[in-house]
Amino acid sequence: MSTLAERAVARTPRRLALRFGGMSDRAIAWLFITPSVLLLLAVNIFPLLWTIQLSFTNYRANRPNAVLRYVGLDNYRDILTDPEVWQAMQATAHFVLWSIALELILGFGLALLINRGFRGHSFWTTIILLPMMLSPAVVGNFWTFLLQPQIGLFNSGIALVTGVDPSSFQMIGDVRLAPWSIIMVDTWMWTPYVMLICLAGLRSIPDYIYEAAEVDRASPLRQFWSITLPMVMPFVMLAILFRAIENFKMFDMVNLLTSGGPGSTTEVASITLKREAFEKWRTGYSSALAIILFVTVFGAANIYVKALNRVKQR
Amino acid sequence: MAEVALLDVGKSYGAVEAVRGLSLSVAHGEFVVLLGPTGAGKTTTLRLIAGLERPDQGHVVIQGRDVTREVPAERDVAFVFQQYSLYPHLTVYDNLAFPLRSPARRVDEKTIRRRVQQISELLHIEHKLGNRATALSGGEMQRVAIGRALVREPSVYLMDEPLSSLDAKLRAELRLELKRIQRELGTTILYVTHDQIEAMTMADRIGVMSEGALIQLGTPREIYERPNSAYVAGRLGTPVINLIPARLLGGPVPPQVETVGLRTEHIRISTADGPGPRAQVHWVEHLGDQNHVHLKLATHSLVTLADPVQPLKAGDQVSLEFESPLYFDQAGRRISADGLRGHA
């Protein structure tokens, strides 16, 4: 009889044994994690620190040879008093709140339907999941065509149903409709994702709880309120968290669909950031904006995760 | 009057016959235990009565009313599941109050409070009423689950191995409590278990099930002393009854006896030379208050209990004496000592 460790040692190739033989477990552990740590430092931590440093300067990336001047908190002050930034924040909030609300209602509803397990439900699940599997860039391009007022399918479809002239309105070009266009496309793309998470939650509720409730004479509505909803809640909150983080930094799809227009009606924070950084080349200023966005999302996510844990503990 | 009656009920899942031709009636205030191994159809029987399953054939009658086509809410039953089926986000109080708050029942909050208080005292969980259901130990959770059945006054309580997920000590404790509560409240209980001790200690009558059929129904004593088959005899008694071919034992046996069933109390071991068949002690298990003795009788092994003071050790030659053992024919049916096919 030999222990598992002894057998593992016996089966290690001789050359490998020679190479690692003299090292302690701790040294081997360090050897294995060092590449990942270095990579993380190089692509995550270092740029973050660099950005923080730049945010206190007047640096412009298109004029690398200009004199670098430290401006203290000036960038931050300028940002927080800039009405354009506040407008972008409002556009972002509008986009995040409405897209999540719609995705939740539709996703949860679809999950409830799929969870009933009708014939062919797995086929329909796959079909429903398709939009989520596309690249946001592809989705953005598709929908630019779909929403095109003269030849787009969307306008023709609306015209077919309501009878209005298809070229009488434009989703992307209209100041009032443009924000709703991006909400609609995001909802189309990410509702399946929310549905998937809700479905996982619904599947995690054991049947016997419903059976007990049935014997206890609880109506379907009461079963929903006192069993389904509370037990799926942690999953729903997780879906909200993921979607909120994603949509707060939404860039690709909006950039392709509206590029922030018309005017600045759909200019969400990340579009503003891109304009400041790579069109106006105000690198220091945009670094400060990036830090503000990062702290906002990070802080909000932390508070939210605490709330989520409280719900889960119940 | 029968509180619950099953009339020739059958239920299949695909090709599997879970319950077949089952007829059973439980009288008012009676504690009936269905005993059998996994897959014998015990749980399906309970679910059929509760209305969680629809029978393929036969009728379910509760308090003289045919409820075969009714949904669970319309039948007046309470069900305790094997798993703790508590509503996890509710407090113990709200869990207990849940069935009473059904709009169909219209019980006012004052009555609810009184009932919940009463039941929680009965189950010794009154100090836990404010706790969340998930912040309880396994034993407390199952008490709450039982309590949730008890707050209602249904015509019958259906319990599906409610104690099986608890540890041995708690199981023994709750077993006594459950029997006490049943006696105090005079409730009708149909209880499913594979634990023979639960069956023997709590039941007014035991129904032994195998492969979807009810094989024998009787008082614990009847089932133990006069089992109608070798199968039923094997369900009760520890160590398990020894089934030995009659020809090995010699001595006079009734005609047609193929197998002799020997329980501990049927066997006497003596170290002195006796007239009975001789056996060899294979090994002895010491359990403290008693010894399990494994004997070799020709090609067969026998397990019996022995007094720990009796000095037996492996390799000893002993002679056996038998006192009124059980006799079974070729098909496993019991034959009484006077040679008649006995039915309990």
XYZ file of C-alpha atoms in Angstrom:
658
model
C 0.000 0.000 0.000
C 1.313 3.379 -0.947
C -0.317 6.747 -0.556
C -1.568 8.699 -3.533
C 1.301 11.170 -3.172
C 3.859 8.368 -3.184
C 2.351 6.881 -6.306
C 2.340 10.296 -7.995
C 6.019 10.726 -7.148
C 6.819 7.256 -8.492
C 5.131 8.038 -11.794
C 6.723 11.451 -12.364
C 9.161 11.325 -15.312
C 12.772 11.327 -14.171
C 13.784 14.527 -15.942
C 10.833 16.412 -14.526
C 11.611 15.036 -11.086
C 15.182 16.304 -11.372
C 14.046 19.758 -12.407
C 11.479 20.247 -9.634
C 12.928 17.858 -7.113
C 14.837 20.404 -5.091
C 12.026 22.957 -4.831
C 9.669 23.447 -1.941
C 5.892 23.324 -2.513
C 5.766 27.043 -1.908
C 8.393 27.760 -4.550
C 6.542 25.613 -7.071
C 3.304 27.434 -6.271
C 4.983 30.794 -6.905
C 6.459 29.457 -10.123
C 2.994 28.587 -11.400
C 1.191 31.797 -10.502
C 3.935 34.288 -11.403
C 3.109 34.462 -15.158
C -0.540 35.240 -14.432
C 0.369 37.828 -11.827
C 2.827 39.505 -14.200
C 0.247 39.550 -16.995
C -2.366 41.025 -14.667
C 0.074 43.714 -13.537
C 1.022 44.551 -17.112
C -2.432 44.798 -18.675
C -4.609 45.806 -15.704
C -2.897 47.297 -12.713
C -0.185 49.266 -14.481
C -2.567 51.010 -16.940
C -4.905 51.820 -14.066
C -2.124 53.461 -12.055
C -0.888 55.225 -15.183
C -4.379 56.550 -15.865
C -4.685 57.823 -12.330
C -1.398 59.650 -12.743
C -2.417 61.138 -16.128
C -5.706 62.355 -14.700
C -3.807 64.955 -12.700
C -2.034 66.344 -15.762
C -2.797 68.306 -18.917
C -1.268 65.518 -21.048
C -2.414 65.208 -24.682
C -1.550 61.997 -26.472
C -1.296 63.732 -29.874
C 1.337 66.121 -28.524
C 3.684 63.805 -26.643
C 6.491 66.361 -26.657
C 4.550 69.221 -25.065
C 5.516 70.224 -21.539
C 3.705 68.077 -19.008
C 2.076 70.138 -16.289
C 0.461 68.803 -13.153
C -2.910 70.495 -12.739
C -4.003 68.871 -9.475
C -7.753 68.291 -9.301
C -8.569 70.716 -12.093
C -9.635 67.955 -14.499
C -12.009 66.528 -11.911
C -13.451 69.953 -11.157
C -13.969 70.658 -14.857
C -15.704 67.341 -15.404
C -18.065 67.634 -12.456
C -19.109 71.122 -13.509
C -19.390 70.331 -17.217
C -23.092 70.246 -18.282
C -22.198 67.982 -21.220
C -20.848 65.334 -18.898
C -23.982 65.522 -16.775
C -26.068 65.169 -19.873
C -24.075 62.102 -20.850
C -24.584 60.671 -17.373
C -28.313 61.229 -17.708
C -28.348 59.567 -21.114
C -26.454 56.627 -19.610
C -28.847 56.349 -16.662
C -31.848 56.484 -19.004
C -30.338 53.791 -21.181
C -29.261 51.536 -18.284
C -32.511 51.775 -16.333
C -34.900 51.266 -19.212
C -32.942 48.507 -20.918
C -32.626 46.574 -17.666
C -36.291 47.077 -16.803
C -37.430 45.793 -20.179
C -34.937 42.933 -20.221
C -36.067 41.869 -16.764
C -39.766 41.896 -17.540
C -39.349 40.100 -20.862
C -36.569 37.774 -19.672
C -38.407 36.711 -16.528
C -41.619 36.209 -18.476
C -39.866 34.080 -21.078
C -38.146 32.073 -18.336
C -41.515 31.364 -16.714
C -42.873 30.208 -20.076
C -39.869 28.021 -20.905
C -39.873 26.575 -17.399
C -43.336 25.123 -17.963
C -41.596 22.535 -20.118
C -43.911 22.405 -23.117
C -43.130 20.292 -26.175
C -40.019 21.483 -27.966
C -39.077 23.932 -25.237
C -35.373 23.209 -25.626
C -35.587 24.058 -29.335
C -37.229 27.379 -28.512
C -34.680 28.065 -25.799
C -31.916 27.765 -28.386
C -33.751 30.036 -30.821
C -34.327 32.641 -28.130
C -30.670 32.549 -27.113
C -29.389 33.328 -30.620
C -29.184 37.174 -30.385
C -27.012 36.884 -27.303
C -24.481 34.803 -29.177
C -23.872 37.456 -31.826
C -21.114 40.010 -31.613
C -22.341 43.476 -30.508
C -20.578 44.967 -33.529
C -22.541 42.695 -35.872
C -25.758 43.486 -34.022
C -25.035 47.209 -34.313
C -24.459 46.926 -38.062
C -27.553 44.753 -38.655
C -29.800 47.084 -36.778
C -28.500 50.150 -38.601
C -29.896 48.518 -41.734
C -33.056 47.254 -40.040
C -33.802 50.732 -38.693
C -33.038 52.516 -41.952
C -36.219 54.524 -42.710
C -36.434 53.915 -46.505
C -35.316 50.314 -46.902
C -35.257 49.051 -43.295
C -37.419 46.108 -42.244
C -38.340 47.733 -38.945
C -40.083 50.737 -40.463
C -41.823 48.550 -43.052
C -42.971 46.234 -40.273
C -44.381 49.106 -38.218
C -46.011 50.456 -41.373
C -47.593 47.078 -42.062
C -49.075 46.858 -38.581
C -50.128 50.477 -37.994
C -50.535 51.766 -41.514
C -48.338 54.853 -41.048
C -45.994 55.848 -43.853
C -42.690 53.999 -43.298
C -40.596 57.002 -44.316
C -42.528 59.354 -42.048
C -40.379 58.541 -39.028
C -36.819 57.500 -38.371
C -35.754 55.649 -35.304
C -32.070 56.540 -35.285
C -32.354 60.042 -36.711
C -35.102 61.325 -34.444
C -34.175 63.132 -31.247
C -37.028 61.523 -29.315
C -36.796 58.038 -30.807
C -33.024 57.550 -30.910
C -32.612 56.835 -27.166
C -35.383 54.263 -27.474
C -33.717 52.677 -30.501
C -30.625 51.796 -28.554
C -32.742 50.565 -25.633
C -34.735 48.417 -28.045
C -31.667 46.891 -29.688
C -30.008 46.221 -26.345
C -33.205 44.616 -25.074
C -33.403 42.487 -28.202
C -29.859 41.326 -27.728
C -29.670 40.762 -23.959
C -33.160 39.633 -22.917
C -32.096 36.014 -23.610
C -29.230 36.428 -21.181
C -31.515 37.615 -18.406
C -33.915 34.804 -19.290
C -31.117 32.257 -18.945
C -30.201 33.448 -15.454
C -33.844 33.578 -14.358
C -34.365 30.099 -15.793
C -31.445 28.804 -13.737
C -33.132 30.311 -10.684
C -36.500 28.763 -11.496
C -34.918 25.353 -12.080
C -33.232 25.542 -8.682
C -36.579 25.580 -6.844
C -37.437 22.006 -5.890
C -40.814 20.646 -7.020
C -41.784 19.479 -3.569
C -42.039 23.053 -2.294
C -44.730 23.689 -4.889
C -46.366 20.381 -4.032
C -46.403 21.321 -0.358
C -47.951 24.666 -1.255
C -50.536 22.941 -3.391
C -51.549 20.680 -0.512
C -51.589 23.800 1.699
C -54.162 25.293 -0.682
C -52.014 28.145 -1.953
C -53.345 29.620 -5.195
C -50.984 29.857 -8.203
C -50.675 33.605 -7.573
C -49.779 33.046 -3.922
C -47.282 30.361 -4.930
C -45.681 32.872 -7.270
C -45.452 35.604 -4.624
C -44.374 33.474 -1.700
C -42.197 30.848 -3.398
C -41.148 31.669 -6.950
C -40.334 35.354 -6.597
C -38.365 35.251 -3.339
C -36.419 32.175 -4.396
C -35.511 33.577 -7.810
C -34.686 37.001 -6.355
C -30.927 36.408 -5.836
C -30.670 35.285 -9.464
C -32.619 38.309 -10.698
C -30.372 40.604 -8.707
C -27.328 38.929 -10.192
C -28.741 39.471 -13.679
C -29.339 43.139 -12.862
C -25.759 43.493 -11.630
C -24.250 41.934 -14.743
C -26.443 43.917 -17.089
C -25.893 47.197 -15.229
C -22.116 46.868 -15.341
C -22.231 45.905 -19.006
C -24.605 48.682 -20.028
C -22.875 51.332 -17.991
C -19.810 50.846 -20.141
C -21.822 50.163 -23.318
C -19.856 51.451 -26.275
C -19.663 49.240 -29.362
C -23.329 48.884 -30.219
C -24.238 52.513 -29.535
C -21.185 53.741 -31.394
C -22.193 51.772 -34.480
C -25.898 52.567 -34.299
C -25.971 56.286 -33.492
C -22.408 57.326 -32.551
C -24.084 59.335 -29.803
C -26.359 61.288 -32.108
C -28.531 62.876 -33.192
C -26.946 65.816 -31.416
C -25.831 64.233 -28.208
C -29.136 62.505 -27.353
C -27.635 59.036 -27.216
C -24.199 60.091 -26.090
C -23.669 57.723 -23.184
C -20.674 58.158 -20.890
C -18.367 55.856 -22.825
C -19.015 57.764 -26.057
C -18.175 61.046 -24.315
C -15.037 59.415 -23.039
C -14.032 58.269 -26.491
C -14.657 61.759 -27.931
C -12.599 63.469 -25.259
C -9.789 60.925 -25.527
C -9.491 60.243 -29.244
C -11.233 63.108 -31.045
C -10.353 66.076 -28.843
C -7.186 64.346 -27.573
C -7.656 65.646 -24.040
C -5.923 62.653 -22.508
C -5.553 64.030 -18.999
C -9.178 65.152 -18.887
C -10.492 61.866 -20.259
C -8.319 59.909 -17.819
C -10.032 61.751 -14.989
C -13.427 60.977 -16.533
C -12.466 57.310 -16.836
C -11.461 57.231 -13.173
C -14.754 58.844 -12.160
C -16.728 56.277 -14.164
C -14.634 53.451 -12.734
C -15.153 54.582 -9.142
C -18.882 55.041 -9.753
C -19.368 51.551 -11.191
C -17.039 49.957 -8.680
C -18.717 51.653 -5.730
C -22.236 50.957 -6.947
C -21.383 47.318 -7.667
C -19.921 46.901 -4.187
C -22.967 48.321 -2.457
C -25.138 46.163 -4.669
C -23.205 42.965 -3.971
C -23.642 43.588 -0.237
C -27.395 43.898 -0.772
C -27.330 40.758 -2.901
C -25.611 38.804 -0.142
C -28.244 39.922 2.328
C -31.001 38.660 0.024
C -29.171 35.397 -0.479
C -28.775 34.811 3.232
C -32.486 35.007 3.803
C -65.999 4.754 9.392
C -63.027 4.744 7.117
C -61.303 8.074 6.959
C -59.374 7.183 3.826
C -59.962 4.318 1.444
C -58.183 3.199 -1.678
C -60.195 0.918 -3.937
C -58.217 -1.203 -6.391
C -55.911 1.688 -7.264
C -53.249 1.371 -9.953
C -50.625 3.784 -11.244
C -47.925 3.305 -13.860
C -45.101 5.523 -15.006
C -44.465 4.402 -18.556
C -43.680 0.700 -18.375
C -43.154 0.760 -14.618
C -46.116 -0.251 -12.486
C -45.598 1.806 -9.341
C -48.805 0.712 -7.627
C -51.074 -2.132 -8.694
C -54.452 -3.268 -7.470
C -54.036 -1.580 -4.115
C -56.944 -1.529 -1.697
C -56.489 -0.111 1.771
C -58.652 1.620 4.305
C -57.530 3.685 7.250
C -59.979 4.165 10.109
C -60.548 7.442 11.957
C -57.774 8.074 14.490
C -55.707 5.202 13.222
C -51.950 5.250 12.643
C -51.154 3.092 9.635
C -47.571 2.603 8.489
C -46.665 1.454 5.002
C -43.419 -0.471 5.181
C -41.315 -1.623 2.293
C -38.032 -1.180 0.481
C -37.271 1.642 -1.962
C -39.410 1.383 -5.074
C -42.178 -0.612 -3.395
C -44.762 2.054 -4.260
C -45.206 3.530 -0.776
C -44.598 7.142 -1.733
C -46.728 6.828 -4.867
C -49.564 5.567 -2.664
C -49.323 8.682 -0.496
C -49.125 10.965 -3.514
C -52.207 9.311 -4.975
C -54.132 10.026 -1.786
C -52.869 13.626 -1.667
C -53.826 14.157 -5.301
C -50.275 14.913 -6.415
C -50.712 11.961 -8.808
C -53.798 10.766 -10.652
C -54.471 7.025 -10.546
C -54.791 5.125 -13.848
C -57.514 3.023 -12.291
C -59.454 2.682 -9.065
C -60.836 5.245 -6.634
C -59.595 7.349 -3.753
C -62.198 8.005 -1.085
C -61.709 10.491 1.753
C -64.417 10.720 4.427
C -66.842 8.868 2.216
C -66.341 11.267 -0.694
C -64.824 10.074 -3.965
C -61.957 12.509 -4.530
C -60.248 10.641 -7.382
C -60.645 13.553 -9.800
C -60.034 16.364 -7.319
C -56.883 18.506 -7.070
C -54.829 18.489 -3.829
C -56.354 21.735 -2.532
C -59.861 20.275 -2.676
C -58.945 17.185 -0.692
C -58.719 17.642 3.020
C -55.205 16.274 3.541
C -51.873 17.412 4.943
C -48.578 16.140 3.589
C -45.155 15.986 5.256
C -42.416 15.467 2.713
C -39.185 13.573 3.135
C -37.212 16.743 2.387
C -37.827 19.749 4.599
C -40.283 21.486 2.317
C -40.253 24.801 4.159
C -40.720 28.178 2.506
C -37.113 29.290 2.978
C -37.586 33.070 3.076
C -40.382 32.949 5.673
C -40.018 32.808 9.438
C -40.993 29.715 11.382
C -44.176 31.499 12.458
C -45.116 32.374 8.883
C -44.300 28.872 7.719
C -46.627 27.428 10.323
C -49.300 30.002 9.530
C -49.018 29.506 5.770
C -51.719 26.837 5.327
C -54.125 28.747 7.582
C -53.707 31.927 5.551
C -55.126 30.292 2.459
C -58.008 32.472 1.241
C -60.030 29.277 0.866
C -59.866 28.778 4.625
C -60.563 32.274 5.949
C -59.062 32.004 9.406
C -58.646 35.270 11.308
C -55.175 36.290 12.537
C -56.115 35.801 16.193
C -57.066 32.179 15.647
C -53.939 31.694 13.559
C -51.761 33.050 16.364
C -53.415 30.742 18.877
C -53.063 27.664 16.640
C -49.442 28.374 15.772
C -48.597 28.950 19.437
C -50.309 25.723 20.435
C -48.579 23.623 17.768
C -45.167 25.167 18.367
C -45.450 24.283 22.057
C -46.455 20.761 21.160
C -43.352 20.413 18.981
C -41.070 22.363 21.346
C -40.197 25.011 18.774
C -41.987 27.951 20.418
C -38.671 29.759 21.052
C -37.813 29.543 17.334
C -40.949 31.207 15.965
C -39.101 34.390 14.964
C -36.251 32.572 13.202
C -35.950 32.262 9.487
C -36.710 28.752 8.274
C -33.208 28.355 6.860
C -31.569 29.242 10.177
C -32.739 26.016 11.835
C -31.113 22.653 12.399
C -32.352 19.631 10.446
C -34.425 18.375 13.359
C -36.055 21.752 13.904
C -36.825 22.119 10.205
C -38.587 18.785 10.153
C -40.529 19.729 13.283
C -41.697 22.868 11.517
C -42.658 20.796 8.483
C -44.651 18.446 10.705
C -46.071 21.445 12.542
C -47.241 22.962 9.292
C -49.273 19.831 8.729
C -50.572 19.825 12.295
C -51.880 23.422 12.387
C -54.579 22.392 10.013
C -57.104 19.846 11.078
C -57.313 17.739 7.936
C -59.044 14.397 7.753
C -55.744 12.622 7.254
C -52.026 13.328 7.635
C -49.808 11.809 4.989
C -46.163 11.482 6.005
C -43.458 10.377 3.612
C -40.419 9.212 5.597
C -40.419 12.436 7.609
C -37.675 11.232 9.947
C -35.334 9.564 7.480
C -33.045 12.561 7.015
C -32.457 13.005 10.745
C -29.737 11.450 12.861
C -30.481 8.381 14.965
C -30.938 10.175 18.282
C -33.298 12.791 16.926
C -35.188 10.160 14.983
C -35.855 8.185 18.168
C -36.947 11.368 19.933
C -39.309 12.568 17.222
C -40.694 9.052 16.817
C -41.904 9.124 20.406
C -43.194 12.673 20.062
C -45.090 11.919 16.904
C -46.798 8.960 18.517
C -47.610 11.073 21.576
C -49.072 13.852 19.433
C -51.098 11.391 17.412
C -52.518 9.873 20.587
C -53.231 13.264 22.147
C -54.923 14.738 19.122
C -56.510 11.494 17.929
C -55.408 12.159 14.368
C -55.473 9.815 11.424
C -52.010 9.239 9.989
C -50.790 7.281 7.008
C -47.048 7.049 7.363
C -44.485 5.708 4.937
C -41.121 4.344 6.012
C -38.548 1.691 5.313
C -37.507 1.684 8.958
C -38.938 -1.320 10.769
C -38.449 0.246 14.191
C -40.600 3.242 13.244
C -43.200 0.851 11.892
C -43.210 -1.389 14.963
C -43.275 1.403 17.533
C -45.766 3.815 16.026
C -48.205 1.823 13.962
C -51.641 0.628 14.933
C -51.467 -1.389 11.746
C -48.600 -2.050 9.353
C -49.011 -2.582 5.636
C -46.070 -4.342 4.042
C -45.569 -3.403 0.409
C -43.489 -4.927 -2.342
C -43.347 -4.063 -6.017
C -46.445 -1.900 -5.916
C -48.661 -4.352 -4.093
C -49.827 -4.546 -0.495
C -48.689 -7.965 0.676
C -49.927 -8.036 4.241
C -51.826 -5.681 6.496
C -52.101 -6.215 10.225
C -51.080 -5.108 13.694
C -47.315 -4.980 14.311
C -47.626 -8.120 16.441
C -49.498 -10.016 13.773
C -47.025 -9.030 11.096
C -44.113 -10.012 13.272
C -45.474 -13.249 14.682
C -47.625 -14.465 11.822
C -46.148 -13.124 8.593
C -47.925 -14.619 5.603
C -44.738 -15.007 3.637
C -40.987 -15.292 3.992
C -40.738 -11.821 2.387
C -42.822 -10.202 5.122
C -40.909 -12.110 7.790
C -37.693 -10.685 6.365
C -38.942 -7.084 6.712
C -39.157 -7.209 10.505
C -36.727 -8.222 13.238
C -33.041 -7.577 13.818
C -30.935 -9.456 13.005
C -32.878 -10.466 9.899
C -34.738 -13.769 10.132
C -32.618 -16.763 9.076
C -34.172 -18.769 6.251
C -32.737 -22.292 6.316
C -33.718 -25.230 4.082
C -35.804 -27.616 6.205
C -33.750 -30.671 5.196
C -30.657 -29.226 6.878
C -32.301 -29.079 10.265
C -33.747 -32.558 10.441
C -36.370 -33.171 13.087
C -40.134 -33.201 12.536
C -41.596 -30.437 10.360
C -45.122 -30.109 8.901
C -45.562 -31.504 5.378
C -44.657 -29.330 2.369
C -42.320 -27.193 4.424
C -39.409 -26.115 2.273
C -37.824 -23.401 4.391
C -37.661 -22.771 8.092
C -37.552 -19.207 9.356
C -35.502 -18.770 12.501
C -35.505 -15.555 14.485
C -33.253 -14.973 17.449
C -35.979 -15.942 19.883
C -36.472 -19.260 18.055
C -32.877 -20.372 18.559
C -31.225 -21.591 21.693
C -27.493 -22.216 21.671
C -25.937 -24.671 24.035
C -22.325 -25.574 24.314
C -23.175 -28.949 25.826
C -24.010 -31.847 23.503
C -27.678 -31.648 22.679
C -30.056 -33.547 20.406
C -30.360 -30.679 17.880
C -28.231 -29.993 14.797
C -24.646 -29.001 15.370
C -23.118 -25.753 14.163
C -19.818 -23.958 14.329
C -19.364 -20.435 15.656
C -17.947 -18.431 12.759
C -17.405 -15.167 14.542
C -18.893 -13.066 17.339
C -19.686 -9.348 17.083
C -19.732 -7.574 20.434
C -22.331 -4.818 20.570
C -21.993 -4.176 24.284
C -25.371 -5.188 25.672
C -25.556 -8.190 23.390
C -23.535 -10.265 20.958
C -24.269 -11.019 17.326
C -23.256 -14.612 16.796
C -22.593 -15.812 13.255
C -23.005 -19.563 13.013
C -22.114 -21.990 10.242
C -24.695 -24.725 9.849
C -23.391 -27.036 7.111
C -23.338 -24.727 4.064
C -25.589 -22.040 5.527
C -24.808 -19.194 7.837
C -27.072 -18.054 10.640
C -27.044 -14.841 12.627
C -28.538 -14.661 16.071
C -28.226 -12.751 19.302
C -26.594 -14.193 22.361
C -26.200 -13.128 25.918
C -22.798 -11.453 26.290
C -22.099 -13.531 29.378
C -22.358 -16.739 27.337
C -18.718 -17.576 26.592
C -18.724 -18.153 22.833
C -15.760 -17.702 20.557
C -14.964 -18.371 16.933
C -14.427 -22.049 16.191
C -16.612 -23.353 19.045
C -18.860 -26.299 18.272
C -22.387 -25.763 19.568
C -25.685 -27.543 19.339
C -28.871 -25.723 18.435
C -32.384 -26.062 19.701
C -35.374 -24.507 17.956
C -38.573 -23.311 19.553
C -41.711 -22.773 17.452
C -39.994 -21.438 14.333
C -41.856 -20.212 11.239
C -42.441 -22.612 8.351
C -42.649 -21.657 4.687
C -43.548 -23.679 1.605
C -41.770 -23.646 -1.726
C -43.432 -20.391 -2.842
C -42.455 -18.693 0.402
C -45.961 -18.791 1.933
C -46.156 -19.494 5.616
C -47.508 -22.823 6.838
C -48.696 -22.934 10.419
C -47.265 -25.524 12.760
C -50.338 -27.723 12.345
C -49.678 -27.905 8.600
C -52.344 -25.420 7.428
C -51.544 -22.499 5.165
C -51.759 -19.723 7.682
C -53.026 -16.279 6.940
C -52.781 -13.614 9.516
